[in-house]
Coordinates of C-alpha atoms and ligand atoms in Angstrom, one line a residue:
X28 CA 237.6 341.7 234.4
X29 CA 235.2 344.8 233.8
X30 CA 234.2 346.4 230.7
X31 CA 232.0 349.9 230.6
X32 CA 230.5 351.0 227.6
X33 CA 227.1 353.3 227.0
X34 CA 225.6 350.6 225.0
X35 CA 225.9 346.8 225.5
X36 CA 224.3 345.2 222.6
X37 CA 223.8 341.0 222.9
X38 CA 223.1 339.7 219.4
X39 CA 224.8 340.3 215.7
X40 CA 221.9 339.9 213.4
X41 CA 220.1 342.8 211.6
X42 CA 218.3 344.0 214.5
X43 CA 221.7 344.0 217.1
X44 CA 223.7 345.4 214.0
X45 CA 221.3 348.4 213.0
X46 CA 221.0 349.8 216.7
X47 CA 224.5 349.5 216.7
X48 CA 225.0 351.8 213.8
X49 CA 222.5 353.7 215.0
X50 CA 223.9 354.8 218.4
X51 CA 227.4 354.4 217.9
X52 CA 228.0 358.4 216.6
X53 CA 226.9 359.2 220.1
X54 CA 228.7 356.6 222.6
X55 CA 230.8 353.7 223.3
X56 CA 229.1 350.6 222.2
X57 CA 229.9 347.0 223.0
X58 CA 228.7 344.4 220.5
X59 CA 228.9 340.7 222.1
X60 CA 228.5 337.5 219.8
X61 CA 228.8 334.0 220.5
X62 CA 230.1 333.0 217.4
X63 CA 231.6 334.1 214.2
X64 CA 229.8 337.5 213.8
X65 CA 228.2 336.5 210.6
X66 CA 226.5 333.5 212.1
X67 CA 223.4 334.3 212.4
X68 CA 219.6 333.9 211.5
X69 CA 219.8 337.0 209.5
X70 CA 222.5 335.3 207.5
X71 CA 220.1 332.4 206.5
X72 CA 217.1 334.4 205.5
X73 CA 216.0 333.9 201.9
X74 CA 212.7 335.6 201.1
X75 CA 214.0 339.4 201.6
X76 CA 212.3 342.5 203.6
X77 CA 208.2 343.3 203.1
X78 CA 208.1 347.1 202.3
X79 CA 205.3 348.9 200.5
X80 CA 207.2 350.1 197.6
X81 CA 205.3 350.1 194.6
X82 CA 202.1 352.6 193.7
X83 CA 199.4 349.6 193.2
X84 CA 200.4 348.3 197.1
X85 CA 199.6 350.3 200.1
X86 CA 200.0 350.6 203.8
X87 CA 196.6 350.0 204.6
X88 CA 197.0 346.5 202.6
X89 CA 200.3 345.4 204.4
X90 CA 198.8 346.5 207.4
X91 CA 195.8 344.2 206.4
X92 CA 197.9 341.1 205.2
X93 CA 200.1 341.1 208.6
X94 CA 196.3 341.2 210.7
X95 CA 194.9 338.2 208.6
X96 CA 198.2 336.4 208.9
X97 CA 198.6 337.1 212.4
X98 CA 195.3 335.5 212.9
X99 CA 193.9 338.7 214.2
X100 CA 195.9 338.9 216.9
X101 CA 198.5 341.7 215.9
X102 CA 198.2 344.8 217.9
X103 CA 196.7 347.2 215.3
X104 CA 199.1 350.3 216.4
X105 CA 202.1 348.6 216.3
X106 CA 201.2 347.3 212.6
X107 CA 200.7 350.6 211.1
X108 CA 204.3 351.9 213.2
X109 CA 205.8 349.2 211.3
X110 CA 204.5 348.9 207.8
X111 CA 204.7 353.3 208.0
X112 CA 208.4 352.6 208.5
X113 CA 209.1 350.0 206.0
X114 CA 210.0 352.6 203.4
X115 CA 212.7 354.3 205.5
X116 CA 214.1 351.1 207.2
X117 CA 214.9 349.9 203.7
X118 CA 216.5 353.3 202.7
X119 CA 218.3 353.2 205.8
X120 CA 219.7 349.0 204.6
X121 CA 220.4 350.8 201.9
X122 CA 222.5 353.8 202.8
X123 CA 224.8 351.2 205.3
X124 CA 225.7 349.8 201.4
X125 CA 222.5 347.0 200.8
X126 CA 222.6 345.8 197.3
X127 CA 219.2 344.8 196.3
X128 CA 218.2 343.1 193.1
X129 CA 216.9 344.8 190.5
X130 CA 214.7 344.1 187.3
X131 CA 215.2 344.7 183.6
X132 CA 213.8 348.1 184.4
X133 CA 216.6 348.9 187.1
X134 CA 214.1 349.1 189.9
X135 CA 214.0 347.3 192.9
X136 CA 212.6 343.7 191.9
X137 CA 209.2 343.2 194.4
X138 CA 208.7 338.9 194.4
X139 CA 205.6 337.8 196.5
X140 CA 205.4 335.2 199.6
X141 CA 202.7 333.2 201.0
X142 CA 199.5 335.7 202.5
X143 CA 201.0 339.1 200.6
X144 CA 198.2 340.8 198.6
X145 CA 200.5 342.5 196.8
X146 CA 204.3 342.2 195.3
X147 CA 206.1 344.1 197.9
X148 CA 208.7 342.1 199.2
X149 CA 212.5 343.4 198.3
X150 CA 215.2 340.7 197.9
X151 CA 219.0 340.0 197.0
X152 CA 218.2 337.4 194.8
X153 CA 217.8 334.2 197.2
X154 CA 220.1 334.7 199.6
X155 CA 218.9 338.3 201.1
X156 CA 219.9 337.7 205.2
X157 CA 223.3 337.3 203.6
X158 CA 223.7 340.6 202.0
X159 CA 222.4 342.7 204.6
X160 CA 224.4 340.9 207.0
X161 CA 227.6 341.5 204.9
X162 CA 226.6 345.3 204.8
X163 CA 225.9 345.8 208.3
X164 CA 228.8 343.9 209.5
X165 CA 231.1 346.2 207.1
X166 CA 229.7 349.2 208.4
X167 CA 230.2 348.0 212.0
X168 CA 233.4 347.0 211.5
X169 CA 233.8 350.7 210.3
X170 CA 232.7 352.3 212.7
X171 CA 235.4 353.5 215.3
X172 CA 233.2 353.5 218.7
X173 CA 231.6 349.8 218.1
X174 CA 233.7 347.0 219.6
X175 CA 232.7 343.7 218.9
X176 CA 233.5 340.4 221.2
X177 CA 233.1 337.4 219.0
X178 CA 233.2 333.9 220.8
X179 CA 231.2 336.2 224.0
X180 CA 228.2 334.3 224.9
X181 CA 225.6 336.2 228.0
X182 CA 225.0 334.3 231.3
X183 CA 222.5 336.8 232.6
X184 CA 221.9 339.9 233.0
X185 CA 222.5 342.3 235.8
X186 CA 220.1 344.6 237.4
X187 CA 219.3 347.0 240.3
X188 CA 216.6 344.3 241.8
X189 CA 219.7 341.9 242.0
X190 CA 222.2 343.8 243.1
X191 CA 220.7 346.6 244.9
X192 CA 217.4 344.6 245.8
X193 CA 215.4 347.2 244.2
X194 CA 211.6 345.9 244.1
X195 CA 210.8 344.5 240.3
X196 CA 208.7 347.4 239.5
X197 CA 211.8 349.5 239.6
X198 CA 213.8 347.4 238.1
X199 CA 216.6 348.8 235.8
X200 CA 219.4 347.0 234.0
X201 CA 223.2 347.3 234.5
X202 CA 225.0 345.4 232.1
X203 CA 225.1 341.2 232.1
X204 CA 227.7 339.0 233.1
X205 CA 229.2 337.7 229.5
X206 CA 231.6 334.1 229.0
X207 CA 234.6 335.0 227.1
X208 CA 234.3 331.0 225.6
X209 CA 237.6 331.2 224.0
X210 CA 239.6 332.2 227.2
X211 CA 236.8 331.2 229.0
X212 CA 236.8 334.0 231.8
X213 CA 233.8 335.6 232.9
X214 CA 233.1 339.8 231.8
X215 CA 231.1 341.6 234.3
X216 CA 229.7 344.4 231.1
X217 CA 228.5 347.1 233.0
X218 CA 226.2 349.3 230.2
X219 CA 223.4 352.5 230.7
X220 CA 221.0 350.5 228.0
X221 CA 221.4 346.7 227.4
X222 CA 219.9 345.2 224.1
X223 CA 218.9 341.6 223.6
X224 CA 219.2 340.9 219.8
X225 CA 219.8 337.5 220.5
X226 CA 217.5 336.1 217.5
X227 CA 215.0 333.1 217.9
X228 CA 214.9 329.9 219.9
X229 CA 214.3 327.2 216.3
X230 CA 217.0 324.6 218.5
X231 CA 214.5 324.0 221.3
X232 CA 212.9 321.5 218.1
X233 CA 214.1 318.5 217.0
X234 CA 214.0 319.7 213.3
X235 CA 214.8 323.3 212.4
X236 CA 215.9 325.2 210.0
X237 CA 217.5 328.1 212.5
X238 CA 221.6 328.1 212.8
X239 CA 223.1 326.5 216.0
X240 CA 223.0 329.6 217.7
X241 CA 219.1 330.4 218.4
X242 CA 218.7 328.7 221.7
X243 CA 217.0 331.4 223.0
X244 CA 219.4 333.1 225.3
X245 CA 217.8 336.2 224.9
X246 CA 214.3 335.4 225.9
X247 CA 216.3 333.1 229.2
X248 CA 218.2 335.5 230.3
X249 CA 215.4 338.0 230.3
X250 CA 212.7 336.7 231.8
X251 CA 215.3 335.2 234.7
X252 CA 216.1 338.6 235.2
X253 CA 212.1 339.6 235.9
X254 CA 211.3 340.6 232.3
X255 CA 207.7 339.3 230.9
X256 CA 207.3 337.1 227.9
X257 CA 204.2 336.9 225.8
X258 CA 202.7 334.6 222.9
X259 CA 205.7 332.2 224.0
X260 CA 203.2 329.8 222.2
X261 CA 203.2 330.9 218.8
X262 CA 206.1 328.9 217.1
X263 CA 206.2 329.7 213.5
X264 CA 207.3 325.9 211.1
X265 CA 208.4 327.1 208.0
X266 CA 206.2 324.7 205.9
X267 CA 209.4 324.0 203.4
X268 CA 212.6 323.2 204.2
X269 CA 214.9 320.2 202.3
X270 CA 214.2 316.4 203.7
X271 CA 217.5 315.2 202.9
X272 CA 219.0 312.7 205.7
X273 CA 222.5 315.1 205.4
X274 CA 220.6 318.5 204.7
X275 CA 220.8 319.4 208.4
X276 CA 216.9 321.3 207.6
X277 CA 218.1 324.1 205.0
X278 CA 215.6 326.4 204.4
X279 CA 213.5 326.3 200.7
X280 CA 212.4 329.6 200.3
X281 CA 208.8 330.9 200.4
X282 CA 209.6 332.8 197.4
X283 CA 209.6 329.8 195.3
X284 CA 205.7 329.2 196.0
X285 CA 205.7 332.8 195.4
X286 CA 206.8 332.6 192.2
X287 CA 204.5 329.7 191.1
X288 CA 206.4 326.5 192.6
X289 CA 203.5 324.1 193.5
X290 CA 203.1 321.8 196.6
X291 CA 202.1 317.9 195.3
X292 CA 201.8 314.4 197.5
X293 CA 204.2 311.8 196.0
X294 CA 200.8 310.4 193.7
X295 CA 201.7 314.3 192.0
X296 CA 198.6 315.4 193.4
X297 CA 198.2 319.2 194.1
X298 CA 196.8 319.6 197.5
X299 CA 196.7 323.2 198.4
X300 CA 193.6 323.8 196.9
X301 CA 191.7 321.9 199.4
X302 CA 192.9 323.5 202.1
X303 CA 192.6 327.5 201.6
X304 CA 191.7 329.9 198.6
X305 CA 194.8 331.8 198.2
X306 CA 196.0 327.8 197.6
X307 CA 200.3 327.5 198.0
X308 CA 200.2 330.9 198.8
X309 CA 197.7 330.7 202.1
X310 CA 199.8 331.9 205.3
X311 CA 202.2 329.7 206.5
X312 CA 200.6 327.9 209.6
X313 CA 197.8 326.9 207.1
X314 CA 200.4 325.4 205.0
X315 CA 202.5 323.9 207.4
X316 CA 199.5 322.2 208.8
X317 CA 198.2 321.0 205.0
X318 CA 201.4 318.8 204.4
X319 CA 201.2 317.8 208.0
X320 CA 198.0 316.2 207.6
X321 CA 198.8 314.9 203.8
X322 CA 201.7 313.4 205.2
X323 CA 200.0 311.7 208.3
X324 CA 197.2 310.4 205.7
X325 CA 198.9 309.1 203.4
X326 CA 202.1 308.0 205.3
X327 CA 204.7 309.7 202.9
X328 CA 207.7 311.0 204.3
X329 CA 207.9 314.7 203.1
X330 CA 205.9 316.7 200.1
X331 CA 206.9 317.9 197.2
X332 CA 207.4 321.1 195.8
X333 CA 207.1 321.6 192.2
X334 CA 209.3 324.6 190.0
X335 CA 210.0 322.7 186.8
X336 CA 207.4 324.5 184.6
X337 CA 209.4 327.8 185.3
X338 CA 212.3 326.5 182.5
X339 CA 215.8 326.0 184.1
X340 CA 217.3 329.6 182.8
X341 CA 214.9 331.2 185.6
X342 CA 215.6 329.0 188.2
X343 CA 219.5 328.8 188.3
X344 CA 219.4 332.9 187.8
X345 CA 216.4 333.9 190.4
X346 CA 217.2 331.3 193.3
X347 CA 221.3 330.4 192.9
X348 CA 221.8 329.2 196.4
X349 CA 218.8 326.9 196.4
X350 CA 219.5 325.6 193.1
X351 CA 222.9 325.0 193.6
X352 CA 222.2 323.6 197.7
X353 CA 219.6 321.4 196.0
X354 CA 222.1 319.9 193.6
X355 CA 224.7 319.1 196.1
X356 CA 222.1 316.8 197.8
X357 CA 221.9 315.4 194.0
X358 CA 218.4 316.8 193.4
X359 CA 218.1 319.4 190.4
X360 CA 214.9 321.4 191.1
X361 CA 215.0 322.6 187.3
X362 CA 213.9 318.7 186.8
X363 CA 212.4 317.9 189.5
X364 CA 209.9 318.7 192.1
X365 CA 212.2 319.3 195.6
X366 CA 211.4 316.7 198.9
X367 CA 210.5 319.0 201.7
X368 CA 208.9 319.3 205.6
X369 CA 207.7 321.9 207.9
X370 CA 210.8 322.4 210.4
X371 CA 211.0 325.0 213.7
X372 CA 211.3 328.2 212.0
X373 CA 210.8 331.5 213.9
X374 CA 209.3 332.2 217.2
X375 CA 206.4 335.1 217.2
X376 CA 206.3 335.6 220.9
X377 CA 209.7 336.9 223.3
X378 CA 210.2 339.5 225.8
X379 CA 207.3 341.4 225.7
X380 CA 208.3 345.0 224.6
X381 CA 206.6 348.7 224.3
X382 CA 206.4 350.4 221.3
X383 CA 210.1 351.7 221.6
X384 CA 211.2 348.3 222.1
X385 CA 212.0 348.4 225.8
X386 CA 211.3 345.5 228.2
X387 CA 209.3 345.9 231.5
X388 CA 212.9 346.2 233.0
X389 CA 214.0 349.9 232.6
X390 CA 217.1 350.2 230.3
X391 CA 216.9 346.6 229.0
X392 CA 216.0 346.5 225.2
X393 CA 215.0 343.3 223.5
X394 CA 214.9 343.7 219.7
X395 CA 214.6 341.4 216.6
X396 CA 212.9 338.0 217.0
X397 CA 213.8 337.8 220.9
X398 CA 210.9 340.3 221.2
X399 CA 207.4 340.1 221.1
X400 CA 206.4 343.3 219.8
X401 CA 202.9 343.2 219.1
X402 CA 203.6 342.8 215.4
X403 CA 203.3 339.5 214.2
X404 CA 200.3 338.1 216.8
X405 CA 199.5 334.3 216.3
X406 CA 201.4 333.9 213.1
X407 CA 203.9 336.3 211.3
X408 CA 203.8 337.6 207.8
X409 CA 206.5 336.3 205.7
X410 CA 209.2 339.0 205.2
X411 CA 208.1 341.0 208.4
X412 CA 210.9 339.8 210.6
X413 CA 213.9 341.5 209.1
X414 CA 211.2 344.6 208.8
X415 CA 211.0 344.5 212.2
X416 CA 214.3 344.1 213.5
X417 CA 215.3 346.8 211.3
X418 CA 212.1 349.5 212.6
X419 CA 212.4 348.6 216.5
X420 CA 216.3 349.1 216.3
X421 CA 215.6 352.7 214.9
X422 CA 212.3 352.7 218.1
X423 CA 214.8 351.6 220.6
X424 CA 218.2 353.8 219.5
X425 CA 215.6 356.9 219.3
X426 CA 214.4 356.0 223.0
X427 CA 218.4 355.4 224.3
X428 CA 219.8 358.5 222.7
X429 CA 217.4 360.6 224.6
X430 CA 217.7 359.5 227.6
X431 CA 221.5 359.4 227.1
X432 CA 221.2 363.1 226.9
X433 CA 219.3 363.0 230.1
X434 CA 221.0 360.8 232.0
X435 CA 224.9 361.3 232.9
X436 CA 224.4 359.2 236.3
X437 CA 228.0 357.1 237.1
X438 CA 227.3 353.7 236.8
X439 CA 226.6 351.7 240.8
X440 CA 229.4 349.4 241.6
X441 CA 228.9 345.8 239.8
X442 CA 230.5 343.2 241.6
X443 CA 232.1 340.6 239.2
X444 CA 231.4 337.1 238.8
X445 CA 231.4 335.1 241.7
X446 CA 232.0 330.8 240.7
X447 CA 230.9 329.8 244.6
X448 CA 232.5 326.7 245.1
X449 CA 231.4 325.2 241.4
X450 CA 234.1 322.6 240.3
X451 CA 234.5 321.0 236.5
X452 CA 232.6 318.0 235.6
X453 CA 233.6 315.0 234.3
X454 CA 229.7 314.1 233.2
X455 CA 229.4 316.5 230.2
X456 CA 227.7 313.6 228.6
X457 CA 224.6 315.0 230.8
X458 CA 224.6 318.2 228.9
X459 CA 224.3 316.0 225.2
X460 CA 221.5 314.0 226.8
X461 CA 219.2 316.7 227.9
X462 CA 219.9 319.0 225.1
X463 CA 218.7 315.9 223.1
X464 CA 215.3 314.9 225.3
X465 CA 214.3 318.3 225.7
X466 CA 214.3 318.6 221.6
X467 CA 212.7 315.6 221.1
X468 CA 210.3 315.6 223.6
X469 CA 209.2 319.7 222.0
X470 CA 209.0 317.9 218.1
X471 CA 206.8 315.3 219.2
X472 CA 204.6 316.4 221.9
X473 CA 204.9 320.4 221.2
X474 CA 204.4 320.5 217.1
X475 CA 202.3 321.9 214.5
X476 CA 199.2 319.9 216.3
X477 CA 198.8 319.7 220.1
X478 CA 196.7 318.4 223.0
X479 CA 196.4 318.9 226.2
X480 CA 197.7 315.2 227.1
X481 CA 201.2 316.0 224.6
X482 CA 201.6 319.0 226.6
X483 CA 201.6 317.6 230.3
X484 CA 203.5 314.8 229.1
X485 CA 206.1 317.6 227.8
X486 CA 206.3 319.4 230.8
X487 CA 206.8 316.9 233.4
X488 CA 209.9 316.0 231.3
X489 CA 211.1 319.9 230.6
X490 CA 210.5 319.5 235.5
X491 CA 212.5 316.4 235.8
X492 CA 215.6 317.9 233.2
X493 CA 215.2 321.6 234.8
X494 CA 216.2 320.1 238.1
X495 CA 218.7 318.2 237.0
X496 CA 220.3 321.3 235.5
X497 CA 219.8 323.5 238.0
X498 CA 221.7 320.9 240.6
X499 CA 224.5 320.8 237.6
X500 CA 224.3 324.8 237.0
X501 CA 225.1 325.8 240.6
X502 CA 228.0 322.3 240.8
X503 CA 229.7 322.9 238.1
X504 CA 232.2 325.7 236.2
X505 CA 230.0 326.6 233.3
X506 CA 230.5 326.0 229.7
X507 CA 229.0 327.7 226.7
X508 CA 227.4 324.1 226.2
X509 CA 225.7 324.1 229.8
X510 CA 224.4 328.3 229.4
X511 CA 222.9 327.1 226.0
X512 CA 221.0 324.1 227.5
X513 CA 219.9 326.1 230.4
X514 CA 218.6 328.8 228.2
X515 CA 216.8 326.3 226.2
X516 CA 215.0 324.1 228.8
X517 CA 213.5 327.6 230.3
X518 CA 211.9 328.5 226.9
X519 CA 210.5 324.9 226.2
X520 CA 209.1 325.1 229.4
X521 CA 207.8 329.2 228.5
X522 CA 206.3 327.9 225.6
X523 CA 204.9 324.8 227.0
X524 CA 203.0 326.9 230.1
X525 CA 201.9 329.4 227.3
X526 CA 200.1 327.0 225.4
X527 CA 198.8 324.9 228.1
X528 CA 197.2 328.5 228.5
X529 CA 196.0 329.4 225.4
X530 CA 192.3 327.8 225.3
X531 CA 191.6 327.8 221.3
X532 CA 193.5 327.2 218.3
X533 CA 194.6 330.2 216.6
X534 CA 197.3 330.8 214.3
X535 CA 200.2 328.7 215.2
X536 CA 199.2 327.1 218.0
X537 CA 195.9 324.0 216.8
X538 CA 195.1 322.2 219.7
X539 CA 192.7 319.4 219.0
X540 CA 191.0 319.7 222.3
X541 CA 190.2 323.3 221.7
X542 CA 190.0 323.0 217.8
X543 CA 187.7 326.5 217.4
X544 CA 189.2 330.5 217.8
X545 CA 187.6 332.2 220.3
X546 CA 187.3 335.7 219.8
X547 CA 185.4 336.3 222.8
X548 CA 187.1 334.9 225.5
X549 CA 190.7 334.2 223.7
X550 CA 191.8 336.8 221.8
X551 CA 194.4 338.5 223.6
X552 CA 198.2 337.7 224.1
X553 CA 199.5 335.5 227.0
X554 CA 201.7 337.0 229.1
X555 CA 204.2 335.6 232.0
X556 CA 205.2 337.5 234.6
X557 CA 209.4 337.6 234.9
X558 CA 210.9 335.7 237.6
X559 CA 213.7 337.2 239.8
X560 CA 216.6 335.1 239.4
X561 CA 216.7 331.3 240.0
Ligands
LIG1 C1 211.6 332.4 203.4 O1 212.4 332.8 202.5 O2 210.7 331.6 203.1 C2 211.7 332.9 204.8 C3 211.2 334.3 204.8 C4 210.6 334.6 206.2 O3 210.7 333.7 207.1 O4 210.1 335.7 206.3

């Protein structure tokens, strides 16, 4: 079967959702999803959107936090583009029906996350991702020229080098072959512009706080397809998430350190202080890495993070979801301090993009946290992410529609999915057991503190699995199971290379055989080349 649209967009989250709305008054859109539309990252975000907002805050001092948090590795132009647009992106969240808190005053209610200068940070209470997604899925749903395939997940994509052999440096992208899971028929979706919103890649790690979904298909299937990655190293831990045997990682806002919740050992003692100025507030790789290390020291299982001072009324009325989560594991934060770990939490490098959020593959999009924009360097902002899935939709739409208007070319004949002589398996068990080693093997030899040695180790594992999969890939029929695991051994192994490239610790990635930044010879991103189809 063959499905034609203007726009294919891969990915249901903020950033898939807002190009959607954006382009769909102009052309036929197709909007694939491998779940439930709502499942999401976007869903799961807590903390709310960074936006200059307020007359004491300015751009120059977002643009300044996001620099300092990125470890100086941001790319100066794309910071201003971004924190300029934050006004309008939220105006725009907020015209496709938004509901953001407000205060006693009725105006938008600004909290404050770890390494913001400034209250600037709009939120629906605790439970933001799921309010915008709830908007943007309405509107979609609204919206007569946006179909949506739910239960759709993308094998890879298909381009002009594949099919018409065009040399990579003229590259353009067709469409991508998609697995209708449900009836489990592959779609040849031939499109003029493809977009990868495909979110992040948290289930390459053992322990993360991402939904089941972010294997990284996005950043897979694009750099297969001859796209380059960049900063593949710089995987953001979330410093707090619930350590609860049956909590499956769920996420304990940032916004509770940022309004005044305190990080203590299990001897109650308040260890921020030693480690950075702006104390539970210092950016989150600095954090992550402080419990880290007072776990390891003092052999405790988890931290603590400590609310109780801010009277129970507050609590149960500014975070809801966490208070009531927290009581269903039988722990009431209005009493008591909360058990938490760092956990995979957002990746800051993807398919590297220009400043209109196109891939080195003509036509090919990649927005959202499949992207590495330039934005977030070695170590994103808090509250930048759905800023920036929301401002490179609006980059990339802007870019389509114009060329749209240029470009009324017939689309080349695709040729549909071809299964070779794959037959089904009756060793799925294989699947389970990679998935497993390759997640393991990331958590303990690809964490929050590195060596050379861990590194190796972890990539002559990712080798040994890759082959096997590869021999299974091309054997067997594929599943949704098998396209997930594939996606996810080829970005262990991106972000493995990357940082057995990266020669300092910066940001995110602390090495302790190159403990020291190095400005001079280190500060730049690291980029790998696509590759052309395995
Ligand atoms: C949080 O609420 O702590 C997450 C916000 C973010 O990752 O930006």
């Amino acid at each position: 079967m063959k499905i034609t649209s203007d726009f294919l967009i891969i990915g249901s989250g903020i950033a898939g959702l807002s190009y959607a709305l954006k382009v769909a008054d102009h052309g036929s859109v197709s909007l694939i999803t491998k779940r439930d539309i709502d499942i999401t990252a976007t869903q799961l975000a807590q903390g709310g959107i960074a936006a200059v907002s307020s007359t004491e805050d300015s751009f120059a001092a977002h643009a300044k936090d996001t620099m300092v948090a990125g470890a100086n590795l941001p790319h100066p132009d794309v910071v201003d583009l971004v924190v300029e647009a934050g006004p309008k992106a939220v105006a725009d969240l907020i015209d496709w029906g938004v509901n953001f808190s407000r205060n006693q005053n009725d105006e938008y209610d600004l909290t404050r996350e770890g390494g913001h200068s400034h209250r600037r940070i709009l939120h629906a209470k605790d439970a933001t991702g799921r309010e915008i997604e709830r908007a943007l899925v309405e509107a979609a749903l609204k919206h007569p020229n946006i179909t949506i395939y739910q239960h759709h997940i993308a094998i890879d994509l298909i381009t002009e080098a594949k099919i018409l052999k065009k040399p990579l440096d003229q590259n353009c992208c067709l469409g991508a072959y998609i697995l209708d899971i449900k009836n489990d028929e592959v779609i040849t979706f031939g499109a003029r512009f493809t977009v990868l919103a495909t979110g992040g890649a948290g289930k390459v790690y053992l322990y993360t706080c991402n939904p089941d979904v972010a294997t990284g298909d996005g950043v897979a299937i694009g750099w297969r397809a001859g796209a380059a990655v960049a900063n593949m190293e710089f995987m953001q831990f979330h410093p707090t998430t619930l350590f609860h045997p049956n909590a499956k990682s769920f996420l304990i806002s940032e916004a509770v350190r940022g309004e005044g919740a305190i990080l203590k050992r299990s001897d109650g003692y308040a260890f921020m202080p030693d480690y950075h100025k702006l104390k539970d507030l210092a950016p989150r790789d600095i954090v992550a890495r402080a419990i880290d290390s007072e776990m390891k020291k003092h052999g405790d299982d988890c931290a603590f993070l400590d609310i109780t001072h801010k009277g129970a009324d507050y609590i149960k009325d500014r975070f809801p979801t966490i208070y009531q989560t927290c009581l269903d594991y039988g722990i009431d934060m209005t009493k008591e301090p909360i058990p938490v770990v760092p956990a995979a939490h957002y990746l800051c490098g993807g398919l590297q993009t220009n400043k209109q959020g196109e891939t080195c593959i003509r036509n090919l999009f990649a927005i959202g946290e499949v992207a590495c924009t330039g934005l977030h360097g070695a170590n994103r902002l808090a509250s930048n992410s759905l800023l920036e899935g929301v401002v490179f939709a609006k980059q990339a739409a802007e870019c389509s529609l114009q060329r749209l208007g240029e470009n009324h070319l017939p689309f080349p004949t695709i040729e549909t999915w071809d299964c070779g002589s794959a037959t089904c398996s009756d060793e799925e068990v294989v699947v389970a057991h990679n998935w497993d080693e390759i997640r393991r093997s990331m958590w303990n030899y690809v964490g929050i503190v590195r060596s050379n040695k861990r590194l190796h180790r972890a990539l002559s594992r990712i080798n040994m699995i890759q082959k096997e999969i590869d021999e299974y890939y091309w054997n067997f029929y594929i599943t949704s199971d098998l396209i997930e695991l594939r996606n996810i051994t080829t970005v262990a192994k991106l972000i493995v290379q990357s940082a057995l490239m990266r020669h300092e610790s910066r940001g995110l990635h602390y090495t302790i055989d190159y403990p020291a930044t190095d400005d001079i010879n280190a500060r730049h991103d690291t980029v790998i080349p696509g590759c052309q189809y395995d």
